Every structure is written in C-alpha cells, then in structure tokens.
PDB file of C-alpha atoms in Angstrom:
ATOM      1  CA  UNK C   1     -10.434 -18.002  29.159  1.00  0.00           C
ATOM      2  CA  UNK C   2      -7.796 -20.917  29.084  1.00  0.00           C
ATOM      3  CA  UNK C   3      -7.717 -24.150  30.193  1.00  0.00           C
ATOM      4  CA  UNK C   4      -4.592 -26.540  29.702  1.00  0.00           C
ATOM      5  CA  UNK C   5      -3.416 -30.106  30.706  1.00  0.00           C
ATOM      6  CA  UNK C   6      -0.962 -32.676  29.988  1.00  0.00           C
ATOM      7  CA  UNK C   7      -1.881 -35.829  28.370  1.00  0.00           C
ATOM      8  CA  UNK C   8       0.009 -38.689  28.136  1.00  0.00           C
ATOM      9  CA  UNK C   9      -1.011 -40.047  24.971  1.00  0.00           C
ATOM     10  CA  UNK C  10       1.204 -38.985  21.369  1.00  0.00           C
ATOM     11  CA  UNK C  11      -0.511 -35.813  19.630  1.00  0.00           C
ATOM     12  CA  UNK C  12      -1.581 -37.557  16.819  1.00  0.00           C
ATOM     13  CA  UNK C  13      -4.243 -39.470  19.011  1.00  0.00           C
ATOM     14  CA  UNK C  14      -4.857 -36.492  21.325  1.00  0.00           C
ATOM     15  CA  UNK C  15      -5.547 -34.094  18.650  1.00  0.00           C
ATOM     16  CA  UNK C  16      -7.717 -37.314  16.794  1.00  0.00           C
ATOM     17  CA  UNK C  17      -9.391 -37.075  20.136  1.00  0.00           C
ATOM     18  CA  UNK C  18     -10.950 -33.770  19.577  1.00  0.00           C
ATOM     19  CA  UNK C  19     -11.838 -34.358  15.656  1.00  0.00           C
ATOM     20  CA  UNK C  20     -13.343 -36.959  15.396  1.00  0.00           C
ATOM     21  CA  UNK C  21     -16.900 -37.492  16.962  1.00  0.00           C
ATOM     22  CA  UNK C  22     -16.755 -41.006  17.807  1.00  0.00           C
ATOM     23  CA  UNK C  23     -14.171 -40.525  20.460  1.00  0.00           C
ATOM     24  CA  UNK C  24     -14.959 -36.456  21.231  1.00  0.00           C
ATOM     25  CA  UNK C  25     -18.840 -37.567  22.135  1.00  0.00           C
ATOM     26  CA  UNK C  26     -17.222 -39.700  25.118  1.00  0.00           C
ATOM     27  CA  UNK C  27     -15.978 -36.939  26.868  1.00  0.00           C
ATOM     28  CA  UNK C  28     -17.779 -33.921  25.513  1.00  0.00           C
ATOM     29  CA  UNK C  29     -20.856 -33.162  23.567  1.00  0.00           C
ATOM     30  CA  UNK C  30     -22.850 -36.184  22.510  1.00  0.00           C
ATOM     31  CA  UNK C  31     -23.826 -35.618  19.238  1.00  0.00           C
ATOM     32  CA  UNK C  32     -21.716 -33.487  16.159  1.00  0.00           C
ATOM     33  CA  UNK C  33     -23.434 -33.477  12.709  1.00  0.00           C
ATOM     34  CA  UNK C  34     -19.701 -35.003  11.368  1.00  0.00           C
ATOM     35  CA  UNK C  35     -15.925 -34.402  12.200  1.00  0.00           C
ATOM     36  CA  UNK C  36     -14.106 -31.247  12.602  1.00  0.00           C
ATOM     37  CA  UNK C  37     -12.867 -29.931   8.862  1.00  0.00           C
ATOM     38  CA  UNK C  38     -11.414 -27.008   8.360  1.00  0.00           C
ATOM     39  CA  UNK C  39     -14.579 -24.635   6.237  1.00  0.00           C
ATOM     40  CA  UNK C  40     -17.128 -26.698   7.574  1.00  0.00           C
ATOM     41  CA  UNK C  41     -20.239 -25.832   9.565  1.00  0.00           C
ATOM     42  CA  UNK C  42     -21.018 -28.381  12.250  1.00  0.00           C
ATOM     43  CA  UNK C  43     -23.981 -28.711  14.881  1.00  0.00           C
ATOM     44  CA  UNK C  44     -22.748 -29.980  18.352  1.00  0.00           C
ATOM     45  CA  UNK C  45     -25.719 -31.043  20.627  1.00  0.00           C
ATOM     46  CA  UNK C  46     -25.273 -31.619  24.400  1.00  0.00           C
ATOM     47  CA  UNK C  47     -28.740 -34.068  24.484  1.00  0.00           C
ATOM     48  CA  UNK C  48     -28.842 -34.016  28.240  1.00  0.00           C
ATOM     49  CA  UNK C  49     -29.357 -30.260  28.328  1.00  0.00           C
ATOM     50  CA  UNK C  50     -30.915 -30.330  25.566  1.00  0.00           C
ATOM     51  CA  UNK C  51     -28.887 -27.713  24.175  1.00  0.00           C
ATOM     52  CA  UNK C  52     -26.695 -27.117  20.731  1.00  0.00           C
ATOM     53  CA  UNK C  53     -24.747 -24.896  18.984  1.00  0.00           C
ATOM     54  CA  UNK C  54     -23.264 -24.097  15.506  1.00  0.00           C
ATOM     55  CA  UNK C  55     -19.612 -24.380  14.831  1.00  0.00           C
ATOM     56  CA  UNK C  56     -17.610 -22.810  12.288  1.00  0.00           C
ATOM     57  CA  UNK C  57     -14.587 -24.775  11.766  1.00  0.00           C
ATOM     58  CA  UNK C  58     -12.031 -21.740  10.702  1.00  0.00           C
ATOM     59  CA  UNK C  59      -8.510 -23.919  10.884  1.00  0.00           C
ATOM     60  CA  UNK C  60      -7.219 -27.023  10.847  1.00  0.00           C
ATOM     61  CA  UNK C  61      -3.707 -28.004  11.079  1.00  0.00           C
ATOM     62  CA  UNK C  62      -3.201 -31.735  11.701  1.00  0.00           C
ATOM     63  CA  UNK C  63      -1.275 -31.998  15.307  1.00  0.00           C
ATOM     64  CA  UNK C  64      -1.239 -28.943  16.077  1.00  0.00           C
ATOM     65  CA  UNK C  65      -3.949 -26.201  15.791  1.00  0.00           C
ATOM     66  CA  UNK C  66      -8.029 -26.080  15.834  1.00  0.00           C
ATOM     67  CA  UNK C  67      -9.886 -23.083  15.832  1.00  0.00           C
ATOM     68  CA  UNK C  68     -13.315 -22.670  15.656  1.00  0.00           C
ATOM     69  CA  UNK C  69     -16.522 -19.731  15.712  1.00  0.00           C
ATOM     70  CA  UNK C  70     -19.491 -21.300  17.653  1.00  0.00           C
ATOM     71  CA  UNK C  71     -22.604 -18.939  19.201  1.00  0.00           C
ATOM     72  CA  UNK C  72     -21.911 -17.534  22.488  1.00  0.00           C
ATOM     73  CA  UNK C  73     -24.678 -15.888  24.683  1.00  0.00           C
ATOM     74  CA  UNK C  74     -24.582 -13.071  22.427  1.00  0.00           C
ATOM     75  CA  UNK C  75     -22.975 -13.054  20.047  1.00  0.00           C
ATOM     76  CA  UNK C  76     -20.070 -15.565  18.348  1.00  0.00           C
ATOM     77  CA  UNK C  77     -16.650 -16.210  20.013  1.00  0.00           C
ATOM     78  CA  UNK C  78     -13.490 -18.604  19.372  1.00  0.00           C
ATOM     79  CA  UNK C  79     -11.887 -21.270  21.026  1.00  0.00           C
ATOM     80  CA  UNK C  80      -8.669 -22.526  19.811  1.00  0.00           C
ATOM     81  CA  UNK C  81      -6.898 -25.607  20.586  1.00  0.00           C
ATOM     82  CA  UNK C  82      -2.996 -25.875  20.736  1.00  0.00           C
ATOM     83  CA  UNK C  83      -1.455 -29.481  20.888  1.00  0.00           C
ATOM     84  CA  UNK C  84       1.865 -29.100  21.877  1.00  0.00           C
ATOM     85  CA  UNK C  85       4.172 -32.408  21.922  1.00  0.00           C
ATOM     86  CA  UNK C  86       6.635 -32.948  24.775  1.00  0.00           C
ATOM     87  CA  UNK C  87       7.824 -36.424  23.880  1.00  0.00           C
ATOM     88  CA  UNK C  88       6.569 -39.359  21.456  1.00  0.00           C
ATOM     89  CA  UNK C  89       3.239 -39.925  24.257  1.00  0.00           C
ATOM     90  CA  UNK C  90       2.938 -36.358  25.900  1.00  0.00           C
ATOM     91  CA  UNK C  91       0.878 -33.678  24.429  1.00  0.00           C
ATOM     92  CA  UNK C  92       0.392 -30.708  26.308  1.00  0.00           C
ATOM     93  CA  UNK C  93      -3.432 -29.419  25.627  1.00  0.00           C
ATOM     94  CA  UNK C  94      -4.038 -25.877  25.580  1.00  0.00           C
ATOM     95  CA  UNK C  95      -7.725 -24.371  25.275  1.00  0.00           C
ATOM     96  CA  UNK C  96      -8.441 -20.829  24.683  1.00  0.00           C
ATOM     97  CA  UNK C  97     -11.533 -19.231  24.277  1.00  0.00           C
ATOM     98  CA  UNK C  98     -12.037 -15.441  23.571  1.00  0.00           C
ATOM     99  CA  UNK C  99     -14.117 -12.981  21.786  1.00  0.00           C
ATOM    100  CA  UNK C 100     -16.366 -12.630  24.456  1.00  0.00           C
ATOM    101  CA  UNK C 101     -19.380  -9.993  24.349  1.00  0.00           C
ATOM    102  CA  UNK C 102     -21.554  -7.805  26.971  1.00  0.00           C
ATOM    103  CA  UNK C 103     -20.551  -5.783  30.433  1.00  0.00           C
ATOM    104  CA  UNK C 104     -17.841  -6.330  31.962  1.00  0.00           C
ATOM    105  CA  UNK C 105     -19.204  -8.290  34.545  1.00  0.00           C
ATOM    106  CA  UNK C 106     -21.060 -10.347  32.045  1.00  0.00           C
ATOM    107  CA  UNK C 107     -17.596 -11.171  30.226  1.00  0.00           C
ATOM    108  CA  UNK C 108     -15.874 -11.897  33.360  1.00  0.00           C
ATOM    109  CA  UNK C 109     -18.830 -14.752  34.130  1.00  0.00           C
ATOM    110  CA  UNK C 110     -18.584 -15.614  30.670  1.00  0.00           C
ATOM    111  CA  UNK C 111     -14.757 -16.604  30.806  1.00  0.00           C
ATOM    112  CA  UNK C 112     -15.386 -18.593  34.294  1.00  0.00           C
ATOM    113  CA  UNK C 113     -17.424 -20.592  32.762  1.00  0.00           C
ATOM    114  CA  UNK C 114     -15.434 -21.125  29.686  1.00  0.00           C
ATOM    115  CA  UNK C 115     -12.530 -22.453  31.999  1.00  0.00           C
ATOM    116  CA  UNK C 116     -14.494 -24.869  34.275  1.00  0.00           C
ATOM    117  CA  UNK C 117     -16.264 -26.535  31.057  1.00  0.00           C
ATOM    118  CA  UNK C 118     -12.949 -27.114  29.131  1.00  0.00           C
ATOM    119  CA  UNK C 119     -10.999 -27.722  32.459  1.00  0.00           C
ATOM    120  CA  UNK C 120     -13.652 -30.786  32.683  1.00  0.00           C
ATOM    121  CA  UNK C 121     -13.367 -31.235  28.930  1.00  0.00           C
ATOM    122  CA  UNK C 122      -9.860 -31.496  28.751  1.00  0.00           C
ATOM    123  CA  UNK C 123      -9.817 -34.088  32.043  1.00  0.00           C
ATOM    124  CA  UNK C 124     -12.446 -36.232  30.700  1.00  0.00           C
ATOM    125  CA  UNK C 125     -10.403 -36.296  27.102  1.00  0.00           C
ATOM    126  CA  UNK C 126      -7.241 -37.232  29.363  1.00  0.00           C
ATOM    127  CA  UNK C 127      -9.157 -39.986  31.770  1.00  0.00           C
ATOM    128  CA  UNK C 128     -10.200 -41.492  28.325  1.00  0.00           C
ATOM    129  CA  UNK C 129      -6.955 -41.310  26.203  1.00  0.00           C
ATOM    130  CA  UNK C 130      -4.746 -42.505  29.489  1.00  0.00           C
ATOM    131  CA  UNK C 131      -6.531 -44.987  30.934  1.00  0.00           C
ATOM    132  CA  UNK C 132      -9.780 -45.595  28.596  1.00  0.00           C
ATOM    133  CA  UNK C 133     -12.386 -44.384  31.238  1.00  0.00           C
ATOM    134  CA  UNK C 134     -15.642 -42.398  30.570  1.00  0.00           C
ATOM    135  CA  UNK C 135     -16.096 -40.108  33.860  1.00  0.00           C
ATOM    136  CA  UNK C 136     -19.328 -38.649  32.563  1.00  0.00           C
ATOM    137  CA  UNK C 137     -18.082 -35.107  33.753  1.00  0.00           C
ATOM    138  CA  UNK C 138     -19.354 -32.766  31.372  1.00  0.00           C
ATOM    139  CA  UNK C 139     -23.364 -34.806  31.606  1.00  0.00           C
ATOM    140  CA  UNK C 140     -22.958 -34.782  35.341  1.00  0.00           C
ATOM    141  CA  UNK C 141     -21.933 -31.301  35.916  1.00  0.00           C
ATOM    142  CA  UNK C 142     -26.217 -30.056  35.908  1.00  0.00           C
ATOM    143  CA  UNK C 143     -27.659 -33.508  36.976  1.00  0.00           C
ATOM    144  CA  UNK C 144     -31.719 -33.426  36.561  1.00  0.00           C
ATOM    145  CA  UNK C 145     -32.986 -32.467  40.245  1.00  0.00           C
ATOM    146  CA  UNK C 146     -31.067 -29.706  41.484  1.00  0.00           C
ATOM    147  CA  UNK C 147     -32.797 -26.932  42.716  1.00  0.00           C
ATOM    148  CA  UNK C 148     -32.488 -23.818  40.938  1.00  0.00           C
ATOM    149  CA  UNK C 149     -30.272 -20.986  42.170  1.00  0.00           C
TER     150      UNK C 149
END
C-alpha cells in the first residue's frame, strides 16, 4: 500500500514532522511514548479509538528514510517513509506499507485501508507544515455516533 504527496515545506522540517511527537500528534496519533529513534520500541495510542500499537523503529536516516515494524491485524508489517527533496521547500512524501498477512481478500482490504489512513496522514502533515492548520482528519474519520455497518 502507498500513499505519496508533495509538501511544500524543506525536508528537514517535513521529515522533523514525522519524528518528533509534538508536531506528529497534530496530525496523526495523539499520544507516542517518545520520538522516533532508530532501535527503539515506541507505543503510539490513537485516544479517540481508544486504540494503540507497538512500534519497532528499524531505521533512521535523518532526511531521508524511516522504517518501522508495528502490529498489524495479524501479525507485524512495515511502513517506510521516503522524503525525497525537490527544491530547498519541496519534499516529496512517500509512504509504503507492506508485509501484509491472511487471504487474499483479507490483504487486499488490508492495503485499502493502509492507503486511505496515510493518504489522510500525509494531508493533515501537509495542511499543518504549509499553512499551520490542524484538520482533525485522522480523529474525524470514525466520529462517535455512526451506526455500525
């Protein structure tokens, strides 16, 4: 599953974007037990779902790479960042996430719902690195009072 977008901010402060928890809870999850370091195990809580999941962090490279393990529905898969710099304020996001486990049909839902999540991810980082705006999309995707499927 991939998800990509430009942003027009300079990588340094895009890729900051996703490492550090201060600015990542503004557009993502809203709570991380600490920043994004390559060997460390992190816990990233969505409080509104009341939902969480481990991270591995498995690389870092400052600019340009993340990857990460984190608990799938079955088992473990990785999503990888790649920040790719056009110009001194335009990074090009890319978001992959793979590994993923079950039926085929299972997989195929899986990866949907891998790209609409980072899709939103990736606009809300851009709304607030470009123009400093909190759009809320990831909390308002399942509002409270939806009927069930």
């Amino acid at each position: 599953a991939k998800a990509e977008m430009l942003i027009r901010r300079p990588v340094a402060e895009t890729f900051a974007a996703f490492i550090d928890p201060d600015l990542t809870t503004k557009f993502w999850f809203t709570k991380s037990s600490g920043p994004v370091v390559q060997g460390k195990q992190l816990q990233w809580e969505w409080e509104m779902y009341n939902a969480s999941t481990p991270v591995t962090v498995k690389a870092v490279d400052a600019n340009k790479r993340i990857l990460i393990e984190w608990s799938g529905p079955d088992e473990p898969n990785t999503v990888e960042w790649v920040f790719t710099p056009l110009s001194d304020d335009r990074t090009f996001v890319t978001i992959t996430n793979s590994g993923f486990h079950g039926d085929a049909a299972s997989q195929i839902q899986q990866a949907i719902d891998s790209t609409e999540a980072f899709a939103m991810v990736l606009a809300g980082a851009k709304a607030l690195l470009e123009h400093n705006l909190i759009l809320n999309l990831v909390a308002d995707r399942f509002p409270a009072g939806l009927p069930s499927a």
